[in-house]
Short mmCIF file of C-alpha atoms in Angstrom, two decimals:
data_model
loop_
_atom_site.label_atom_id
_atom_site.label_comp_id
_atom_site.label_asym_id
_atom_site.label_seq_id
_atom_site.Cartn_x
_atom_site.Cartn_y
_atom_site.Cartn_z
CA UNK A 12 -7.11 -36.90 28.70
CA UNK A 13 -9.54 -33.84 29.05
CA UNK A 14 -10.48 -32.08 26.02
CA UNK A 15 -10.15 -28.72 27.51
CA UNK A 16 -7.54 -26.16 26.79
CA UNK A 17 -7.68 -22.56 28.24
CA UNK A 18 -4.26 -21.31 27.25
CA UNK A 19 -2.40 -21.46 23.91
CA UNK A 20 0.14 -19.59 22.08
CA UNK A 21 -1.05 -18.82 18.52
CA UNK A 22 1.20 -18.00 15.61
CA UNK A 23 -0.63 -16.08 13.08
CA UNK A 24 0.50 -14.78 9.75
CA UNK A 25 -1.78 -12.43 7.41
CA UNK A 26 -1.84 -13.04 3.75
CA UNK A 27 0.62 -11.72 1.41
CA UNK A 28 -0.46 -8.96 -1.01
CA UNK A 29 -0.31 -9.78 -4.65
CA UNK A 30 2.23 -8.22 -6.96
CA UNK A 31 1.35 -5.50 -9.50
CA UNK A 32 1.70 -6.32 -13.18
CA UNK A 33 3.98 -4.72 -15.79
CA UNK A 34 2.15 -4.76 -19.24
CA UNK A 35 1.86 -2.55 -22.33
CA UNK A 36 -1.08 -2.99 -24.50
CA UNK A 37 -0.13 -4.34 -28.04
CA UNK A 38 -2.90 -4.31 -30.58
CA UNK A 39 -2.55 -3.95 -34.49
CA UNK A 40 -2.59 -0.60 -35.59
CA UNK A 41 -2.34 0.87 -32.07
CA UNK A 42 1.42 1.16 -31.53
CA UNK A 43 0.72 3.61 -28.43
CA UNK A 44 -1.69 1.34 -26.65
CA UNK A 45 -0.35 2.32 -23.22
CA UNK A 46 0.29 0.41 -19.98
CA UNK A 47 -2.38 -2.12 -18.89
CA UNK A 48 -0.96 -3.96 -15.85
CA UNK A 49 -3.48 -4.63 -13.11
CA UNK A 50 -3.06 -4.40 -9.43
CA UNK A 51 -2.44 -6.96 -6.95
CA UNK A 52 -4.95 -8.15 -4.59
CA UNK A 53 -5.02 -7.65 -0.78
CA UNK A 54 -4.04 -10.55 1.49
CA UNK A 55 -6.49 -12.06 4.05
CA UNK A 56 -6.53 -10.82 7.69
CA UNK A 57 -6.48 -13.19 10.66
CA UNK A 58 -9.40 -12.35 12.93
CA UNK A 59 -10.30 -13.68 16.34
CA UNK A 60 -14.15 -13.72 16.77
CA UNK A 61 -16.18 -14.56 19.64
CA UNK A 62 -18.38 -17.62 18.86
CA UNK A 63 -21.04 -18.78 21.35
CA UNK A 64 -20.72 -22.33 20.09
CA UNK A 65 -16.99 -22.59 21.10
CA UNK A 66 -16.00 -23.55 24.61
CA UNK A 67 -12.32 -24.36 24.42
CA UNK A 68 -9.16 -23.48 22.70
CA UNK A 69 -8.31 -27.08 21.87
CA UNK A 70 -8.27 -26.58 18.10
CA UNK A 71 -5.49 -24.01 18.24
CA UNK A 72 -3.57 -26.26 20.70
CA UNK A 73 -3.33 -28.82 17.99
CA UNK A 74 -3.10 -26.28 15.13
CA UNK A 75 -1.05 -23.42 16.65
CA UNK A 76 0.14 -21.95 13.18
CA UNK A 77 -2.58 -20.05 11.24
CA UNK A 78 -2.01 -18.43 7.90
CA UNK A 79 -4.56 -16.54 5.91
CA UNK A 80 -4.85 -16.82 1.95
CA UNK A 81 -2.52 -14.62 -0.03
CA UNK A 82 -4.01 -12.15 -2.52
CA UNK A 83 -4.03 -12.83 -6.29
CA UNK A 84 -1.35 -11.03 -8.49
CA UNK A 85 -2.35 -8.58 -11.22
CA UNK A 86 -2.35 -9.28 -14.86
CA UNK A 87 -2.28 -7.60 -18.27
CA UNK A 88 -5.33 -6.23 -19.89
CA UNK A 89 -6.33 -4.24 -16.53
CA UNK A 90 -7.10 -7.48 -14.77
CA UNK A 91 -6.69 -6.86 -11.08
CA UNK A 92 -5.81 -9.78 -8.56
CA UNK A 93 -8.65 -10.90 -6.20
CA UNK A 94 -8.63 -9.73 -2.63
CA UNK A 95 -8.15 -12.83 -0.27
CA UNK A 96 -10.82 -13.72 2.25
CA UNK A 97 -10.26 -13.18 5.78
CA UNK A 98 -9.31 -16.10 8.23
CA UNK A 99 -11.88 -16.18 10.91
CA UNK A 100 -10.86 -17.92 14.09
CA UNK A 101 -13.76 -18.62 16.55
CA UNK A 102 -12.87 -18.31 20.13
CA UNK A 103 -15.03 -18.58 23.39
CA UNK A 104 -16.37 -15.92 25.33
CA UNK A 105 -14.04 -14.41 28.00
CA UNK A 106 -10.82 -15.00 25.74
CA UNK A 107 -8.00 -12.49 26.56
CA UNK A 108 -5.46 -11.75 23.84
CA UNK A 109 -2.03 -10.93 25.01
CA UNK A 110 1.38 -10.62 23.49
CA UNK A 111 4.41 -12.75 24.67
CA UNK A 112 5.36 -10.08 27.09
CA UNK A 113 2.01 -10.44 28.85
CA UNK A 114 0.53 -7.14 27.69
CA UNK A 115 -3.26 -7.30 27.13
CA UNK A 116 -4.27 -6.63 23.39
CA UNK A 117 -7.88 -7.21 23.56
CA UNK A 118 -10.52 -8.72 26.03
CA UNK A 119 -13.43 -10.43 23.99
CA UNK A 120 -16.35 -10.93 26.19
CA UNK A 121 -19.43 -10.40 23.96
CA UNK A 122 -20.64 -12.59 21.09
CA UNK A 123 -19.28 -11.19 17.85
CA UNK A 124 -16.50 -9.29 19.32
CA UNK A 125 -13.39 -9.33 17.10
CA UNK A 126 -9.65 -8.79 17.24
CA UNK A 127 -7.57 -8.57 14.01
CA UNK A 128 -4.38 -10.65 15.13
CA UNK A 129 -2.67 -10.17 11.96
CA UNK A 130 -3.43 -7.78 9.12
CA UNK A 131 -2.97 -8.85 5.43
CA UNK A 132 -0.48 -7.17 3.24
CA UNK A 133 -1.73 -4.56 0.62
CA UNK A 134 -1.33 -5.55 -3.01
CA UNK A 135 1.14 -3.90 -5.40
CA UNK A 136 0.05 -1.23 -7.92
CA UNK A 137 0.38 -2.20 -11.53
CA UNK A 138 2.00 0.01 -14.11
CA UNK A 139 -1.17 1.38 -15.24
CA UNK A 140 -2.03 2.86 -11.96
CA UNK A 141 1.49 4.30 -11.93
CA UNK A 142 1.21 6.10 -15.06
CA UNK A 143 1.07 9.91 -15.19
CA UNK A 144 1.22 12.80 -17.77
CA UNK A 145 4.98 12.67 -17.57
CA UNK A 146 5.53 8.97 -17.00
CA UNK A 147 3.31 7.54 -19.55
CA UNK A 148 4.56 3.95 -19.75
CA UNK A 149 6.34 2.71 -16.55
CA UNK A 150 8.37 -0.16 -16.98
CA UNK A 151 7.79 -1.26 -13.31
CA UNK A 152 5.15 -2.21 -10.84
CA UNK A 153 4.94 -2.26 -6.97
CA UNK A 154 5.39 -5.51 -5.18
CA UNK A 155 2.77 -6.72 -2.80
CA UNK A 156 3.54 -6.38 0.88
CA UNK A 157 4.10 -9.45 3.00
CA UNK A 158 1.24 -10.00 5.77
CA UNK A 159 1.90 -9.33 9.32
CA UNK A 160 3.59 -12.21 11.62
CA UNK A 161 2.53 -12.07 15.09
CA UNK A 162 2.69 -14.50 18.28
CA UNK A 163 -0.29 -13.82 20.48
CA UNK A 164 -1.39 -15.73 23.83
CA UNK A 165 -4.92 -16.73 24.18
CA UNK A 166 -6.19 -17.16 27.71
CA UNK A 167 -9.72 -18.14 28.48
CA UNK A 168 -11.34 -16.86 31.60
CA UNK A 169 -14.87 -18.10 32.14
CA UNK A 170 -17.65 -15.60 32.45
CA UNK A 171 -19.69 -16.67 35.28
CA UNK A 172 -21.45 -14.85 37.93
CA UNK A 173 -20.74 -17.27 40.89
CA UNK A 174 -17.84 -19.50 41.41
CA UNK A 175 -17.93 -22.80 43.45
CA UNK A 176 -14.68 -23.48 45.30
CA UNK A 177 -13.61 -26.13 47.74
CA UNK A 178 -11.49 -29.14 48.45
CA UNK A 179 -11.64 -32.04 45.98
CA UNK A 180 -14.61 -34.40 46.31
CA UNK A 181 -16.60 -31.66 48.26
CA UNK A 182 -19.62 -32.16 46.15
CA UNK A 183 -19.18 -29.14 43.70
CA UNK A 184 -20.01 -31.04 40.58
CA UNK A 185 -22.98 -32.69 42.29
CA UNK A 186 -24.20 -29.21 43.40
CA UNK A 187 -24.21 -27.71 39.96
CA UNK A 188 -25.83 -30.69 38.51
CA UNK A 189 -28.56 -30.40 41.14
CA UNK A 190 -29.30 -26.71 40.58
CA UNK A 191 -28.79 -26.57 36.79
CA UNK A 192 -29.13 -28.56 33.63
CA UNK A 193 -25.33 -29.09 33.72
CA UNK A 194 -24.10 -32.71 33.65
CA UNK A 195 -20.47 -32.72 34.85
CA UNK A 196 -18.51 -35.98 35.59
CA UNK A 197 -19.43 -37.14 39.07
CA UNK A 198 -17.38 -39.95 40.98
CA UNK A 199 -16.45 -40.76 44.49
CA UNK A 200 -12.62 -39.98 43.97
CA UNK A 201 -10.51 -36.78 44.19
CA UNK A 202 -9.98 -34.58 41.08
CA UNK A 203 -12.79 -36.05 39.16
CA UNK A 204 -13.36 -32.47 37.75
CA UNK A 205 -10.58 -31.63 35.32
CA UNK A 206 -12.25 -28.77 33.42
CA UNK A 207 -14.43 -25.90 34.67
CA UNK A 208 -18.16 -26.61 34.06
CA UNK A 209 -20.70 -23.93 33.78
CA UNK A 210 -24.37 -24.11 34.60
CA UNK A 211 -27.22 -21.52 34.09
CA UNK A 212 -29.80 -20.96 36.94
CA UNK A 213 -33.04 -19.40 36.91
CA UNK A 214 -34.13 -17.99 40.53
CA UNK A 215 -37.31 -16.00 40.32
CA UNK A 216 -36.76 -13.14 37.59
CA UNK A 217 -32.88 -13.58 37.80
CA UNK A 218 -30.89 -15.77 35.51
CA UNK A 219 -27.18 -16.04 36.31
CA UNK A 220 -24.36 -18.65 35.57
CA UNK A 221 -22.34 -20.68 38.04
CA UNK A 222 -18.94 -22.11 37.38
CA UNK A 223 -17.55 -25.47 38.89
CA UNK A 224 -13.89 -24.93 39.52
CA UNK A 225 -11.57 -27.99 39.94
CA UNK A 226 -10.77 -28.87 43.56
CA UNK A 227 -8.15 -26.73 45.38
CA UNK A 228 -5.90 -28.06 47.90
CA UNK A 229 -3.21 -26.44 50.25
CA UNK A 230 -0.41 -24.84 48.07
CA UNK A 231 -2.73 -24.32 45.03
CA UNK A 232 -1.73 -20.78 44.64
CA UNK A 233 1.91 -21.94 44.31
CA UNK A 234 1.16 -24.37 41.68
CA UNK A 235 0.15 -27.47 43.52
CA UNK A 236 -2.73 -29.81 42.36
CA UNK A 237 -5.07 -28.68 39.54
CA UNK A 238 -6.69 -25.49 41.10
CA UNK A 239 -3.99 -23.01 40.30
CA UNK A 240 -4.16 -23.67 36.64
CA UNK A 241 -8.06 -23.08 36.71
CA UNK A 242 -8.06 -20.21 39.41
CA UNK A 243 -8.13 -17.75 36.38
CA UNK A 244 -11.70 -18.78 35.85
CA UNK A 245 -12.81 -17.36 39.11
CA UNK A 246 -11.52 -13.94 38.33
CA UNK A 247 -14.53 -12.54 36.48
CA UNK A 248 -17.15 -14.00 39.19
CA UNK A 249 -19.12 -11.57 41.26
CA UNK A 250 -19.52 -13.93 44.31
CA UNK A 251 -17.70 -17.09 45.73
CA UNK A 252 -19.63 -20.07 47.23
CA UNK A 253 -17.30 -22.29 49.48
CA UNK A 254 -18.57 -25.91 49.32
CA UNK A 255 -17.46 -27.73 52.36
CA UNK A 256 -17.70 -31.56 52.76
CA UNK A 257 -19.10 -32.25 56.22
CA UNK A 258 -19.00 -36.01 55.63
CA UNK A 259 -15.28 -36.52 54.97
CA UNK A 260 -13.50 -39.25 56.68
CA UNK A 261 -9.79 -37.72 56.18
CA UNK A 262 -7.94 -37.21 59.36
CA UNK A 263 -7.00 -33.66 60.37
CA UNK A 264 -9.83 -32.26 58.34
CA UNK A 265 -13.01 -30.39 59.54
CA UNK A 266 -15.14 -27.61 57.90
CA UNK A 267 -13.31 -24.77 59.70
CA UNK A 268 -9.87 -25.63 58.87
CA UNK A 269 -11.03 -26.52 55.11
CA UNK A 270 -12.43 -23.06 54.87
CA UNK A 271 -9.30 -21.45 56.22
CA UNK A 272 -6.96 -23.34 53.87
CA UNK A 273 -9.14 -22.52 50.71
CA UNK A 274 -9.57 -18.90 52.02
CA UNK A 275 -5.68 -18.58 52.33
CA UNK A 276 -5.10 -19.85 48.87
CA UNK A 277 -7.53 -17.39 47.45
CA UNK A 278 -5.90 -14.64 49.31
CA UNK A 279 -2.39 -15.52 48.00
CA UNK A 280 -3.74 -15.63 44.33
CA UNK A 281 -3.10 -12.20 42.55
CA UNK A 282 -6.06 -11.29 40.43
CA UNK A 283 -5.13 -10.27 36.93
CA UNK A 284 -6.66 -6.81 36.08
CA UNK A 285 -7.23 -7.86 32.48
CA UNK A 286 -10.22 -10.02 33.81
CA UNK A 287 -12.11 -6.77 34.07
CA UNK A 288 -12.53 -7.19 37.99
CA UNK A 289 -9.74 -5.89 40.16
CA UNK A 290 -11.40 -6.89 43.46
CA UNK A 291 -9.20 -9.50 45.35
CA UNK A 292 -10.90 -12.81 45.61
CA UNK A 293 -11.32 -12.68 49.20
CA UNK A 294 -12.94 -9.34 49.32
CA UNK A 295 -15.89 -10.47 47.08
CA UNK A 296 -19.15 -11.74 48.58
CA UNK A 297 -19.05 -15.20 49.99
CA UNK A 298 -21.70 -17.82 50.91
CA UNK A 299 -20.81 -21.07 52.97
CA UNK A 300 -22.44 -24.19 51.96
CA UNK A 301 -22.30 -27.17 54.33
CA UNK A 302 -22.73 -30.09 52.02
CA UNK A 303 -23.83 -33.71 52.32
CA UNK A 304 -26.21 -33.36 55.28
CA UNK A 305 -28.08 -36.28 54.22
CA UNK A 306 -25.55 -38.13 56.07
CA UNK A 307 -26.45 -38.28 59.76
CA UNK A 308 -22.88 -37.55 61.12
CA UNK A 309 -22.61 -34.85 58.50
CA UNK A 310 -25.87 -33.09 59.56
CA UNK A 311 -24.76 -33.22 63.32
CA UNK A 312 -21.32 -31.68 62.23
CA UNK A 313 -22.88 -28.93 60.09
CA UNK A 314 -25.27 -27.95 62.99
CA UNK A 315 -22.37 -27.63 65.24
CA UNK A 316 -20.04 -25.50 62.96
CA UNK A 317 -22.84 -23.21 61.48
CA UNK A 318 -22.67 -20.82 64.44
CA UNK A 319 -19.04 -20.51 64.08
CA UNK A 320 -19.09 -19.37 60.48
CA UNK A 321 -22.09 -16.95 61.42
CA UNK A 322 -19.96 -15.39 64.11
CA UNK A 323 -17.42 -14.55 61.43
CA UNK A 324 -20.35 -12.75 59.35
CA UNK A 325 -21.04 -15.30 56.78
CA UNK A 326 -24.28 -16.71 55.48
CA UNK A 327 -24.43 -20.36 55.84
CA UNK A 328 -26.66 -22.88 54.16
CA UNK A 329 -26.92 -26.50 54.93
CA UNK A 330 -27.79 -28.44 51.70
CA UNK A 331 -27.94 -32.02 50.45
CA UNK A 332 -27.53 -32.68 46.69
CA UNK A 333 -28.93 -36.20 47.10
CA UNK A 334 -32.33 -35.08 48.75
CA UNK A 335 -32.11 -31.33 47.24
CA UNK A 336 -32.52 -30.07 50.78
CA UNK A 337 -31.72 -26.39 51.12
CA UNK A 338 -30.90 -25.82 47.47
CA UNK A 339 -33.90 -23.51 46.66
CA UNK A 340 -32.75 -21.13 49.46
CA UNK A 341 -29.26 -21.31 48.20
CA UNK A 342 -30.10 -20.38 44.48
CA UNK A 343 -32.21 -17.39 45.64
CA UNK A 344 -29.32 -16.15 47.85
CA UNK A 345 -26.89 -16.36 45.03
CA UNK A 346 -29.41 -14.51 42.87
CA UNK A 347 -29.76 -11.78 45.31
CA UNK A 348 -25.92 -11.35 45.43
CA UNK A 349 -25.81 -11.39 41.58
CA UNK A 350 -28.57 -8.65 41.33
CA UNK A 351 -26.79 -6.41 43.76
CA UNK A 352 -23.59 -6.58 41.83
CA UNK A 353 -25.37 -5.92 38.44
CA UNK A 354 -27.05 -2.65 39.93
CA UNK A 355 -23.74 -1.61 41.17
CA UNK A 356 -22.26 -2.09 37.68
CA UNK A 357 -25.16 -0.10 35.93
CA UNK A 358 -24.68 2.63 38.54
CA UNK A 359 -20.94 2.87 37.75
CA UNK A 360 -21.60 2.88 34.02
CA UNK A 361 -23.99 5.80 34.11
CA UNK A 362 -21.28 8.38 33.80
CA UNK A 363 -19.61 6.38 31.09
CA UNK A 364 -20.51 5.79 27.57
CA UNK A 365 -20.48 2.03 26.81
CA UNK A 366 -20.87 0.88 23.26
CA UNK A 367 -23.38 -1.86 22.79
CA UNK A 368 -22.36 -2.68 19.20
CA UNK A 369 -19.88 -5.23 18.37
CA UNK A 370 -16.19 -4.35 19.02
CA UNK A 371 -13.55 -4.77 16.49
CA UNK A 372 -10.06 -4.03 17.84
CA UNK A 373 -7.14 -3.71 15.30
CA UNK A 374 -3.59 -3.17 16.09
CA UNK A 375 -2.32 0.29 16.32
CA UNK A 376 0.06 1.40 13.59
CA UNK A 377 2.82 3.82 13.50
CA UNK A 378 1.04 6.42 11.49
CA UNK A 379 -0.79 9.21 13.59
CA UNK A 380 -1.98 12.66 12.61
CA UNK A 381 -0.12 14.09 15.49
CA UNK A 382 3.17 12.48 14.58
CA UNK A 383 5.46 12.97 11.78
CA UNK A 384 5.65 10.51 8.97
CA UNK A 385 9.07 9.20 9.78
CA UNK A 386 12.05 9.97 12.08
CA UNK A 387 15.85 9.64 11.40
CA UNK A 388 17.95 8.33 14.10
CA UNK A 389 21.75 8.90 13.78
CA UNK A 390 23.81 5.77 14.95
CA UNK A 391 27.33 4.52 14.62
CA UNK A 392 28.55 1.26 13.24
CA UNK A 393 32.28 0.18 12.80
CA UNK A 394 33.13 3.95 13.91
CA UNK A 395 31.45 5.20 10.88
CA UNK A 396 28.21 7.22 10.96
CA UNK A 397 24.91 5.55 10.14
CA UNK A 398 21.51 7.24 9.55
CA UNK A 399 18.42 5.12 10.10
CA UNK A 400 15.07 6.16 8.81
CA UNK A 401 11.95 4.74 10.75
CA UNK A 402 8.36 5.27 9.49
CA UNK A 403 5.54 3.50 8.15
CA UNK A 404 5.59 5.02 4.76
CA UNK A 405 9.41 4.58 3.95
CA UNK A 406 9.20 1.13 5.30
CA UNK A 407 6.21 0.01 3.38
CA UNK A 408 7.88 1.76 0.22
CA UNK A 409 10.98 -0.41 0.63
CA UNK A 410 8.93 -3.66 0.74
CA UNK A 411 7.08 -2.54 -2.48
CA UNK A 412 10.30 -1.68 -4.43
CA UNK A 413 11.69 -4.24 -6.86
CA UNK A 414 15.42 -3.46 -6.67
CA UNK A 415 16.22 -5.40 -9.75
CA UNK A 416 14.50 -2.71 -11.83
CA UNK A 417 16.30 0.53 -12.10
CA UNK A 418 13.26 2.53 -12.79
CA UNK A 419 11.49 1.20 -9.79
CA UNK A 420 14.63 2.34 -7.73
CA UNK A 421 14.51 5.69 -9.07
CA UNK A 422 10.71 5.90 -8.40
CA UNK A 423 11.52 5.20 -4.74
CA UNK A 424 14.10 7.89 -4.61
CA UNK A 425 11.46 10.33 -5.89
CA UNK A 426 8.86 9.30 -3.15
CA UNK A 427 11.41 9.55 -0.39
CA UNK A 428 12.48 12.99 -1.66
CA UNK A 429 8.75 14.23 -1.78
CA UNK A 430 8.22 12.90 1.85
CA UNK A 431 11.25 15.04 2.96
CA UNK A 432 13.81 12.42 3.74
CA UNK A 433 16.49 14.12 1.60
CA UNK A 434 16.01 17.53 3.61
CA UNK A 435 15.95 15.73 6.87
CA UNK A 436 19.17 13.79 6.13
CA UNK A 437 20.81 17.09 5.27
CA UNK A 438 19.68 18.54 8.44
CA UNK A 439 20.95 15.49 10.38
CA UNK A 440 24.54 16.10 9.10
CA UNK A 441 24.58 13.30 6.49
CA UNK A 442 27.04 13.72 3.46
CA UNK A 443 27.59 11.80 0.35
CA UNK A 444 28.60 8.26 0.94
CA UNK A 445 27.31 7.70 4.39
CA UNK A 446 25.30 4.59 5.17
CA UNK A 447 21.55 5.18 5.21
CA UNK A 448 19.28 2.56 6.82
CA UNK A 449 15.48 2.17 6.08
CA UNK A 450 13.76 0.09 8.51
CA UNK A 451 14.66 -2.10 11.63
CA UNK A 452 17.47 -4.69 11.59
CA UNK A 453 15.18 -7.63 10.62
CA UNK A 454 14.32 -6.31 7.18
CA UNK A 455 16.23 -3.17 6.92
CA UNK A 456 17.71 -2.07 3.48
CA UNK A 457 21.01 -0.33 3.48
CA UNK A 458 22.50 1.84 0.84
CA UNK A 459 25.21 4.68 0.42
CA UNK A 460 23.46 7.96 0.21
CA UNK A 461 23.99 9.96 -2.85
CA UNK A 462 22.31 13.47 -2.62
CA UNK A 463 22.31 13.89 -6.45
CA UNK A 464 19.57 11.20 -6.53
CA UNK A 465 16.60 13.76 -6.26
CA UNK A 466 13.14 13.99 -7.54
CA UNK A 467 12.41 14.35 -11.33
CA UNK A 468 12.43 10.82 -12.92
CA UNK A 469 9.08 11.97 -14.66
CA UNK A 470 11.30 14.43 -16.62
CA UNK A 471 13.95 11.74 -17.71
CA UNK A 472 13.35 10.15 -21.17
CA UNK A 473 15.33 6.97 -20.43
CA UNK A 474 13.91 3.40 -21.77
CA UNK A 475 11.48 1.69 -19.79
CA UNK A 476 12.92 -0.23 -16.76
CA UNK A 477 16.04 2.10 -16.49
CA UNK A 478 16.81 5.27 -14.88
CA UNK A 479 19.95 7.41 -15.99
CA UNK A 480 20.55 8.65 -12.66
CA UNK A 481 21.69 5.25 -11.52
CA UNK A 482 24.25 4.82 -14.44
CA UNK A 483 27.72 5.70 -13.09
CA UNK A 484 28.86 8.50 -15.12
CA UNK A 485 32.46 9.60 -14.44
CA UNK A 486 33.71 13.00 -15.93
CA UNK A 487 37.53 12.99 -16.40
CA UNK A 488 39.50 15.80 -15.06
CA UNK A 489 41.70 18.10 -17.20
CA UNK A 490 44.82 16.41 -15.90
CA UNK A 491 43.30 12.85 -16.88
CA UNK A 492 42.44 14.14 -20.31
CA UNK A 493 45.96 15.67 -20.76
CA UNK A 494 47.61 12.37 -19.72
CA UNK A 495 45.29 10.45 -22.06
CA UNK A 496 46.37 12.74 -24.97
CA UNK A 497 50.10 12.00 -24.20
CA UNK A 498 49.61 8.30 -24.00
CA UNK A 499 47.94 8.28 -27.63
CA UNK A 500 50.91 10.47 -29.15
CA UNK A 501 53.41 8.09 -27.52
CA UNK A 502 51.56 5.14 -28.89
CA UNK A 503 51.57 6.58 -32.47
CA UNK A 504 55.31 7.46 -32.31
CA UNK A 505 56.04 3.70 -31.18
CA UNK A 506 54.01 2.34 -34.16
CA UNK A 507 56.02 4.48 -36.50
CA UNK A 508 59.39 3.50 -35.06
CA UNK A 509 58.38 -0.15 -35.24
CA UNK A 510 57.44 0.00 -38.87
CA UNK A 511 60.59 1.99 -39.77
CA UNK A 512 62.60 -0.88 -38.00
CA UNK A 513 60.87 -3.37 -40.07
CA UNK A 514 61.78 -1.46 -43.35
CA UNK A 515 65.41 -1.21 -42.46
CA UNK A 516 65.48 -5.09 -41.60
CA UNK A 517 64.30 -5.66 -45.18
CA UNK A 518 60.72 -6.52 -44.48
CA UNK A 519 59.65 -3.39 -46.34
CA UNK A 520 61.29 -2.25 -49.72
CA UNK A 521 60.56 1.42 -49.01
CA UNK A 522 59.96 3.62 -45.90
CA UNK A 523 56.71 4.76 -44.75
CA UNK A 524 57.24 8.25 -46.02
CA UNK A 525 58.21 6.95 -49.62
CA UNK A 526 55.05 4.57 -49.67
CA UNK A 527 52.94 7.64 -48.60
CA UNK A 528 54.28 9.87 -51.37
CA UNK A 529 54.05 7.09 -53.89
CA UNK A 530 50.26 6.65 -52.98
CA UNK A 531 49.83 10.41 -53.43
CA UNK A 532 51.56 10.74 -56.90
CA UNK A 533 49.65 7.73 -58.09
CA UNK A 534 46.36 9.19 -57.14
CA UNK A 535 47.21 12.39 -58.87
CA UNK A 536 48.02 10.64 -62.07
CA UNK A 537 44.71 8.76 -61.98
CA UNK A 538 42.75 12.09 -61.60
CA UNK A 539 44.75 13.63 -64.28
CA UNK A 540 43.83 10.72 -66.77
CA UNK A 541 40.26 11.00 -65.90
CA UNK A 542 40.14 14.72 -66.66
CA UNK A 543 41.78 14.13 -70.00
CA UNK A 544 39.34 11.55 -70.97
CA UNK A 545 36.45 13.91 -70.28
#
């Protein structure tokens, strides 16, 4: 099995941010030491970086799930958590990064180019960082944000100046081995080449690369054979060299028909514009190579068909990889085409500014100077109005909030109010009790909106970890207070009636009124006796 993989689906996850710490300094003779909880560390990013020593995506075929390290949590005594290191994934030159819908995210063609596939989550602030002149000892800290989770498709498109195309066993591998230092597998059976081979050629002052693409057959553009899978490696090439076998013994095959079949397959193949070259394959410069002329019958056939190709306007070269006949002329002809293409590219770049430094591409976020911080979208669920708040800050604040801590929830309400969410909900027509959702469905938080929860938690002197605004305080109405008063009076009357019934039944020897009068007279007698004694 070939150890070459040129397309993988990679599941990347950035490291999670560490949680902030809630801590208060406790030291003898210093009762007001203040908060000293440290911040959490940032999670590591997952970065794709072009490495000159990497030639295949095989590693990610076997290990498609890549997770960066999580950030460390904060601790007391102002001990901040460490930031996790980034996870660097080396990729070959010519790697195109796409999303699952096929949209191009990055085209990595130069050594050192980077793409941040998944950003790590930021760490949560400790209560020391949240302290202010009015909130001197916060009883809460912010949570770390989980890292991004993305699925990206990596496609490798070889960066070669010239591509060799042709039928299986046409001698493409032998040709690239004869004109360069490449050593591909060579055998006398079809489909010997299962992976693209690259070779570097020096012709005069021009150095260029040549790619040997696996053999094409009729129907390759529709998925037949192995050629369709590797045709993407031809897309970046400046020129195509058709290698034709003049010594084939297969029936119904000749150099003209072989060329027409391969040309038809190249014409049916749609070039992906992400390759950086949008010129169709058949419209690029082409050279015809009549191979294996060291065989007498092949030499005769090559001399016979050469004028036919020249009548079509192609440059034709008769070569032999065994005797190296005609190879020098071929390499200089390819160098001439490559040099002309490079001059055309330099001329096209004169009016454009091209950065020569390493390119680092990061995913675009929601936040922009020209956009508002959030939007409110009115929806309907179960015939009831629902207001959805979408924005980078509100969604991040939701992830940072510990909803088991009332003070943290109150701090969230203050932040949303300062951002203007409260005012925008009023303008959108929200009333008390309406459902408000922050975020998308996957990680949304739903709550019933209470307009009374406005900013001002700094002015509330509630115990740490609590917020009096979240306590359910219900003031009774005047009718309710009147009903409660009558209930108490009725209860007292029933108690007196019960005691009187017990006295009549003989349980008590005197009535309640007589007992009360007796106690009062006895108290007066004791007080009079004390006065006479003095």
